[in-house]
Amino acid sequence: MKYLLWLLKAVIFFTLFAFALNNQRDVLVHFFFGTQWQAPLVLVVLLAFSAGVIVGIVGMVPRWWKHRKAAQRAAAPPVAEPPAIPAANVTDASFKAEPLPPHGI
């Protein structure tokens, strides 16, 4: 299996290398306001691919941070709750239960 993966990587590399050798002609890229840039086609394709990868990574960073914080919160030990007041210390005079507001549809 290890050799099969190396063979697959070599085929992909040589395919891309042949693509680069066959597309060495210069192309003219037109930007805004009449700006132009002349470069080999392979370089233009590589830069477009790299820009797409960078935009994708930048777009995913906030979600990665959110999931990382959620994982850290889930892995953190639970916070100990303060001990409850014993029922013997609660008197009727200090404890006034307010009626709950009515709920309806």
XYZ file of C-alpha atoms in Angstrom:
105
model
C 0.000 0.000 0.000
C 2.900 2.305 0.805
C 4.360 1.853 -2.681
C 0.971 2.415 -4.270
C 0.658 5.778 -2.533
C 4.148 6.778 -3.685
C 3.234 5.770 -7.220
C 0.048 7.854 -7.062
C 2.006 10.874 -5.776
C 4.575 10.456 -8.562
C 1.850 10.279 -11.237
C 0.226 13.454 -9.896
C 3.578 15.245 -9.749
C 4.600 14.313 -13.276
C 1.163 15.208 -14.615
C 1.412 18.677 -13.081
C 5.013 19.002 -14.258
C 3.976 18.154 -17.829
C 1.144 20.692 -17.545
C 3.667 23.326 -16.501
C 6.006 22.509 -19.375
C 3.190 22.636 -21.940
C 1.824 25.989 -20.729
C 4.816 28.289 -20.717
C 3.323 30.930 -22.972
C 2.776 34.356 -21.533
C -0.748 35.488 -20.828
C -2.024 38.981 -20.199
C -4.120 39.409 -17.070
C -6.300 42.530 -17.027
C -7.047 44.070 -13.643
C -9.219 47.051 -12.784
C -8.559 50.598 -14.021
C -6.540 49.464 -17.035
C -3.857 47.683 -15.025
C -2.283 44.700 -16.800
C 0.085 41.943 -15.819
C 1.934 39.620 -18.180
C 3.136 36.274 -16.799
C 3.397 32.594 -17.773
C 0.073 30.739 -17.709
C 1.337 28.233 -15.138
C 2.200 31.037 -12.737
C -1.229 32.620 -13.164
C -2.981 29.283 -12.522
C -0.778 28.594 -9.482
C -1.467 32.032 -8.028
C -5.217 31.685 -8.586
C -5.187 28.296 -6.844
C -3.115 29.658 -3.952
C -5.423 32.651 -3.550
C -8.421 30.318 -3.411
C -6.798 28.166 -0.743
C -5.921 31.233 1.337
C -9.453 32.638 1.081
C -10.858 29.252 2.108
C -8.572 29.008 5.134
C -9.330 32.567 6.241
C -13.033 31.840 5.888
C -12.767 28.746 8.097
C -10.652 30.243 10.910
C -13.596 31.659 12.947
C -15.393 28.305 12.865
C -12.202 26.480 13.869
C -11.787 28.845 16.853
C -15.420 28.315 17.857
C -15.078 24.512 17.779
C -11.756 24.663 19.615
C -13.244 26.767 22.418
C -16.227 24.406 22.652
C -13.882 21.410 22.887
C -11.845 23.114 25.609
C -15.007 23.891 27.576
C -16.166 20.293 27.230
C -12.795 18.944 28.380
C -12.537 21.307 31.378
C -13.325 19.782 34.784
C -16.749 20.740 36.142
C -16.897 23.677 38.537
C -17.785 22.698 42.100
C -21.118 24.118 43.238
C -21.310 25.958 46.583
C -22.941 23.972 49.355
C -26.675 24.454 49.690
C -28.221 26.137 52.722
C -29.678 23.525 55.023
C -33.455 23.558 55.232
C -33.367 23.844 59.028
C -31.947 27.397 58.832
C -34.681 28.682 56.538
C -37.607 30.199 58.403
C -40.975 31.229 57.148
C -40.231 34.885 57.904
C -37.016 34.960 55.844
C -38.403 33.005 52.939
C -41.251 34.505 50.979
C -42.371 32.553 47.989
C -43.712 34.781 45.265
C -46.394 33.346 43.050
C -45.328 32.587 39.513
C -46.888 34.710 36.811
C -49.626 32.988 34.842
C -48.598 31.445 31.581
C -50.799 30.902 28.679
C -50.936 30.415 25.007
